[in-house]
Amino acid sequence: MYSGVLARYSEFLPVTPATPRITLGEGDTPLVRSPRLEKELGCGELYFKLEGCNPTGSFKDRGMVVAVAKAVEAASAAIICASTGNTSASAACYGAICGLSTIVIVPRGNIALGKLAQAIVYGAKILAIDGNFDQALEMVRTLVEKHPVTLVNSINPHRIEGQKTAAFEIVDSLGEAPDFLFIPVGNAGNITAYWKGFVEYYAAGKSSQKPRMMGFEAEGAAPIVRGERVPNPETVATAIRIGNPASWKGAVAARDESGGVIDSVTDDQILEAYRLMASKGGVFGEPASAASLAGLLKWSGKLDLSGKRVVCVVTGSGLKDPDTAMRGSPSLVELPAEVSDVERALGWGT
Ligand code: F0G
């Protein structure tokens, strides 16, 4: 039976005999090939890493299981995070199974409905501030200085440790590191974690190369691309609506050490990729997750991808954000429950 990332990758993680091996089956997510899209884009092989298949529907669970296990080991009674939604869902979930009280601070009005629903049902104390993610994170940093509560945002290094296991899985699945890894960038913890994972696996002799790291911010929330903080970030991809990423330096190091790129994609490009990923790839990711494919679409003409292996990280499930899915969709055709009415609606007139 699969027993989670703490057990599977313990030799690469900061676990001691005193670390509880908690798990909800996080990690071990599918790496699925997309023959239809790889042909259109001219890649040798294109894969999606389906992080929406984690227990709370996003990659956050990989890091949260480690951060919460270490909090329990340190006898902490409470955890706290700022979040655009997914971190709060994951913290609430792992806090719940360990009996910790969980406090989450979210930007009011800018969190997808499904994520809020998760935090509510897992039983977190939710505070929605009149401010953005960056302000929420500043607040959390201040609060943990004054109160006995463990911070579980990705500035907690245990989060990065857990999240790097996704890179391990990709190498374990392919038998080698891919040539390119396309990934959304928000607070920049995940790109930092993936790069750490690829570097460590390479050093351990598990791969003979490392990928070029291709990170994508949303254009209205692109501090790394602009080289300065964005005070009022805006994007349809609320998960990455961040103007001052905590792991800014880690993202730049991943880009520079790998010979990669950090670029931005517009909301229109994100939404186009969001639909394409579902309609031709069969993958329903959330809008922020589609920044990976949007970046690949933007760069495919500039890179020689023939014969290359490309992985796009799909960071979270599309089910978390039904509002974006429904926005602009045609209204449903509503009919009496009669075969003849259905035939007429389909243009199959008799
Ligand atoms: N994709 C999704 C679905 C996310 O939820 C996030 C971040 C990212 C990408 C970007 O990852 O921050 O490591 O660069 N979500 C955080 C949250 C900020 O609070 O849930 P990153």
GROMACS .gro file of N, CA, C and O and ligand atoms in nm, residues 57-60 81-89 105 115 133 153-154 159-160 163 183-192 238-242 245 247 286-290 313-317 320, ligand 1:
model
  217
   57GLY      N    1  -0.643   1.833  -0.339
   57GLY     CA    2  -0.658   1.886  -0.474
   57GLY      C    3  -0.551   1.984  -0.518
   57GLY      O    4  -0.569   2.053  -0.619
   58SER      N    5  -0.439   1.990  -0.446
   58SER     CA    6  -0.327   2.073  -0.494
   58SER      C    7  -0.194   2.018  -0.443
   58SER      O    8  -0.189   1.935  -0.351
   59PHE      N    9  -0.085   2.070  -0.503
   59PHE     CA   10   0.051   2.027  -0.465
   59PHE      C   11   0.088   2.062  -0.322
   59PHE      O   12   0.187   2.011  -0.269
   60LYS      N   13   0.011   2.149  -0.258
   60LYS     CA   14   0.048   2.196  -0.125
   60LYS      C   15   0.059   2.083  -0.025
   60LYS      O   16   0.133   2.093   0.073
   81CYS      N   17  -0.132   3.023   0.853
   81CYS     CA   18  -0.078   3.059   0.721
   81CYS      C   19  -0.158   3.171   0.659
   81CYS      O   20  -0.275   3.192   0.693
   82ALA      N   21  -0.094   3.242   0.568
   82ALA     CA   22  -0.163   3.331   0.475
   82ALA      C   23  -0.185   3.248   0.350
   82ALA      O   24  -0.106   3.159   0.320
   83SER      N   25  -0.291   3.277   0.274
   83SER     CA   26  -0.313   3.193   0.157
   83SER      C   27  -0.404   3.255   0.053
   83SER      O   28  -0.497   3.328   0.086
   84THR      N   29  -0.376   3.222  -0.072
   84THR     CA   30  -0.471   3.252  -0.180
   84THR      C   31  -0.572   3.137  -0.193
   84THR      O   32  -0.652   3.137  -0.285
   85GLY      N   33  -0.564   3.038  -0.106
   85GLY     CA   34  -0.667   2.935  -0.101
   85GLY      C   35  -0.617   2.793  -0.083
   85GLY      O   36  -0.665   2.719   0.003
   86ASN      N   37  -0.523   2.752  -0.165
   86ASN     CA   38  -0.480   2.612  -0.158
   86ASN      C   39  -0.400   2.579  -0.033
   86ASN      O   40  -0.418   2.472   0.027
   87THR      N   41  -0.312   2.669   0.006
   87THR     CA   42  -0.235   2.644   0.129
   87THR      C   43  -0.330   2.636   0.248
   87THR      O   44  -0.312   2.551   0.337
   88SER      N   45  -0.433   2.720   0.248
   88SER     CA   46  -0.526   2.717   0.362
   88SER      C   47  -0.604   2.586   0.365
   88SER      O   48  -0.625   2.529   0.472
   89ALA      N   49  -0.645   2.536   0.248
   89ALA     CA   50  -0.717   2.408   0.244
   89ALA      C   51  -0.629   2.296   0.296
   89ALA      O   52  -0.671   2.211   0.375
  105ILE      N   53  -0.540   3.307   0.703
  105ILE     CA   54  -0.571   3.446   0.669
  105ILE      C   55  -0.572   3.458   0.517
  105ILE      O   56  -0.472   3.426   0.451
  115LYS      N   57  -1.197   2.633  -0.253
  115LYS     CA   58  -1.089   2.636  -0.155
  115LYS      C   59  -1.140   2.684  -0.019
  115LYS      O   60  -1.103   2.630   0.086
  133PHE      N   61  -0.278   3.895  -0.067
  133PHE     CA   62  -0.197   3.787  -0.009
  133PHE      C   63  -0.070   3.842   0.057
  133PHE      O   64  -0.032   3.797   0.165
  153ASN      N   65   0.345   2.860   0.596
  153ASN     CA   66   0.368   2.906   0.458
  153ASN      C   67   0.504   2.852   0.412
  153ASN      O   68   0.581   2.799   0.493
  154SER      N   69   0.534   2.871   0.282
  154SER     CA   70   0.656   2.808   0.231
  154SER      C   71   0.784   2.878   0.277
  154SER      O   72   0.894   2.832   0.245
  159ARG      N   73   0.821   2.299   0.422
  159ARG     CA   74   0.729   2.299   0.308
  159ARG      C   75   0.805   2.273   0.177
  159ARG      O   76   0.764   2.192   0.094
  160ILE      N   77   0.916   2.342   0.161
  160ILE     CA   78   0.995   2.326   0.039
  160ILE      C   79   1.048   2.182   0.031
  160ILE      O   80   1.049   2.119  -0.076
  163GLN      N   81   0.773   1.958  -0.091
  163GLN     CA   82   0.731   1.985  -0.229
  163GLN      C   83   0.835   1.938  -0.332
  163GLN      O   84   0.799   1.907  -0.446
  183ILE      N   85   0.616   2.564  -1.517
  183ILE     CA   86   0.552   2.569  -1.386
  183ILE      C   87   0.501   2.711  -1.357
  183ILE      O   88   0.567   2.809  -1.392
  184PRO      N   89   0.381   2.722  -1.295
  184PRO     CA   90   0.332   2.854  -1.255
  184PRO      C   91   0.417   2.909  -1.139
  184PRO      O   92   0.468   2.831  -1.058
  185VAL      N   93   0.426   3.041  -1.131
  185VAL     CA   94   0.500   3.104  -1.021
  185VAL      C   95   0.410   3.207  -0.952
  185VAL      O   96   0.355   3.296  -1.017
  186GLY      N   97   0.394   3.190  -0.821
  186GLY     CA   98   0.317   3.285  -0.742
  186GLY      C   99   0.406   3.337  -0.630
  186GLY      O  100   0.479   3.435  -0.644
  187ASN      N  101   0.403   3.264  -0.516
  187ASN     CA  102   0.493   3.300  -0.405
  187ASN      C  103   0.632   3.242  -0.427
  187ASN      O  104   0.722   3.264  -0.348
  188ALA      N  105   0.646   3.163  -0.532
  188ALA     CA  106   0.773   3.110  -0.583
  188ALA      C  107   0.835   2.997  -0.501
  188ALA      O  108   0.949   2.956  -0.525
  189GLY      N  109   0.757   2.943  -0.408
  189GLY     CA  110   0.806   2.829  -0.331
  189GLY      C  111   0.817   2.703  -0.415
  189GLY      O  112   0.913   2.625  -0.401
  190ASN      N  113   0.721   2.683  -0.504
  190ASN     CA  114   0.718   2.555  -0.576
  190ASN      C  115   0.831   2.543  -0.678
  190ASN      O  116   0.894   2.438  -0.688
  191ILE      N  117   0.859   2.650  -0.750
  191ILE     CA  118   0.970   2.642  -0.847
  191ILE      C  119   1.103   2.622  -0.772
  191ILE      O  120   1.190   2.545  -0.816
  192THR      N  121   1.111   2.683  -0.655
  192THR     CA  122   1.230   2.666  -0.570
  192THR      C  123   1.242   2.520  -0.526
  192THR      O  124   1.351   2.461  -0.528
  238THR      N  125  -0.637   3.365  -0.934
  238THR     CA  126  -0.623   3.420  -0.798
  238THR      C  127  -0.518   3.348  -0.716
  238THR      O  128  -0.460   3.407  -0.625
  239ALA      N  129  -0.490   3.222  -0.747
  239ALA     CA  130  -0.389   3.147  -0.670
  239ALA      C  131  -0.251   3.212  -0.679
  239ALA      O  132  -0.170   3.200  -0.587
  240ILE      N  133  -0.224   3.280  -0.790
  240ILE     CA  134  -0.092   3.341  -0.809
  240ILE      C  135  -0.102   3.495  -0.814
  240ILE      O  136  -0.021   3.561  -0.877
  241ARG      N  137  -0.202   3.547  -0.746
  241ARG     CA  138  -0.221   3.694  -0.738
  241ARG      C  139  -0.131   3.746  -0.626
  241ARG      O  140  -0.174   3.775  -0.517
  242ILE      N  141  -0.003   3.755  -0.656
  242ILE     CA  142   0.099   3.783  -0.554
  242ILE      C  143   0.199   3.884  -0.611
  242ILE      O  144   0.247   3.868  -0.723
  245PRO      N  145   0.680   3.792  -0.390
  245PRO     CA  146   0.698   3.650  -0.353
  245PRO      C  147   0.805   3.626  -0.247
  245PRO      O  148   0.914   3.683  -0.253
  247SER      N  149   0.973   3.354  -0.192
  247SER     CA  150   1.090   3.278  -0.242
  247SER      C  151   1.144   3.339  -0.372
  247SER      O  152   1.190   3.266  -0.462
  286GLU      N  153  -0.687   2.422  -1.241
  286GLU     CA  154  -0.739   2.555  -1.208
  286GLU      C  155  -0.667   2.660  -1.293
  286GLU      O  156  -0.563   2.630  -1.353
  287PRO      N  157  -0.720   2.782  -1.299
  287PRO     CA  158  -0.659   2.882  -1.387
  287PRO      C  159  -0.509   2.902  -1.363
  287PRO      O  160  -0.430   2.904  -1.460
  288ALA      N  161  -0.467   2.913  -1.237
  288ALA     CA  162  -0.323   2.934  -1.211
  288ALA      C  163  -0.240   2.820  -1.269
  288ALA      O  164  -0.130   2.840  -1.321
  289SER      N  165  -0.294   2.699  -1.263
  289SER     CA  166  -0.221   2.582  -1.311
  289SER      C  167  -0.199   2.588  -1.462
  289SER      O  168  -0.102   2.533  -1.514
  290ALA      N  169  -0.292   2.656  -1.530
  290ALA     CA  170  -0.282   2.666  -1.676
  290ALA      C  171  -0.171   2.761  -1.720
  290ALA      O  172  -0.137   2.766  -1.838
  313VAL      N  173   0.357   2.131  -1.506
  313VAL     CA  174   0.301   2.101  -1.374
  313VAL      C  175   0.161   2.161  -1.365
  313VAL      O  176   0.143   2.281  -1.385
  314VAL      N  177   0.063   2.075  -1.337
  314VAL     CA  178  -0.075   2.120  -1.317
  314VAL      C  179  -0.097   2.120  -1.165
  314VAL      O  180  -0.125   2.017  -1.104
  315THR      N  181  -0.082   2.240  -1.107
  315THR     CA  182  -0.066   2.251  -0.962
  315THR      C  183  -0.192   2.224  -0.880
  315THR      O  184  -0.183   2.188  -0.763
  316GLY      N  185  -0.311   2.248  -0.941
  316GLY     CA  186  -0.433   2.230  -0.863
  316GLY      C  187  -0.552   2.193  -0.950
  316GLY      O  188  -0.553   2.218  -1.071
  317SER      N  189  -0.655   2.138  -0.888
  317SER     CA  190  -0.772   2.089  -0.961
  317SER      C  191  -0.864   2.203  -1.006
  317SER      O  192  -0.891   2.297  -0.930
  320LYS      N  193  -1.182   2.332  -0.800
  320LYS     CA  194  -1.175   2.429  -0.690
  320LYS      C  195  -1.238   2.563  -0.728
  320LYS      O  196  -1.275   2.640  -0.642
  351F0G     N1  197  -0.069   2.700  -0.855
  351F0G     C1  198  -0.159   2.695  -0.757
  351F0G     C2  199  -0.284   2.619  -0.783
  351F0G     C3  200  -0.135   2.760  -0.633
  351F0G     O1  201  -0.225   2.752  -0.537
  351F0G     C4  202  -0.015   2.830  -0.616
  351F0G     C5  203   0.013   2.900  -0.491
  351F0G     C6  204   0.076   2.831  -0.722
  351F0G     C7  205   0.046   2.766  -0.840
  351F0G     C8  206   0.206   2.902  -0.714
  351F0G     O2  207   0.296   2.832  -0.632
  351F0G     O3  208   0.332   3.009  -0.465
  351F0G     O4  209   0.481   2.810  -0.478
  351F0G     O5  210   0.487   2.984  -0.657
  351F0G     N2  211  -0.071   2.910  -0.395
  351F0G     C9  212  -0.043   2.968  -0.264
  351F0G    C10  213  -0.159   2.949  -0.169
  351F0G    C11  214   0.014   3.105  -0.266
  351F0G     O6  215  -0.175   3.027  -0.075
  351F0G     O7  216  -0.233   2.854  -0.186
  351F0G     P1  217   0.407   2.912  -0.553
   0.00000   0.00000   0.00000
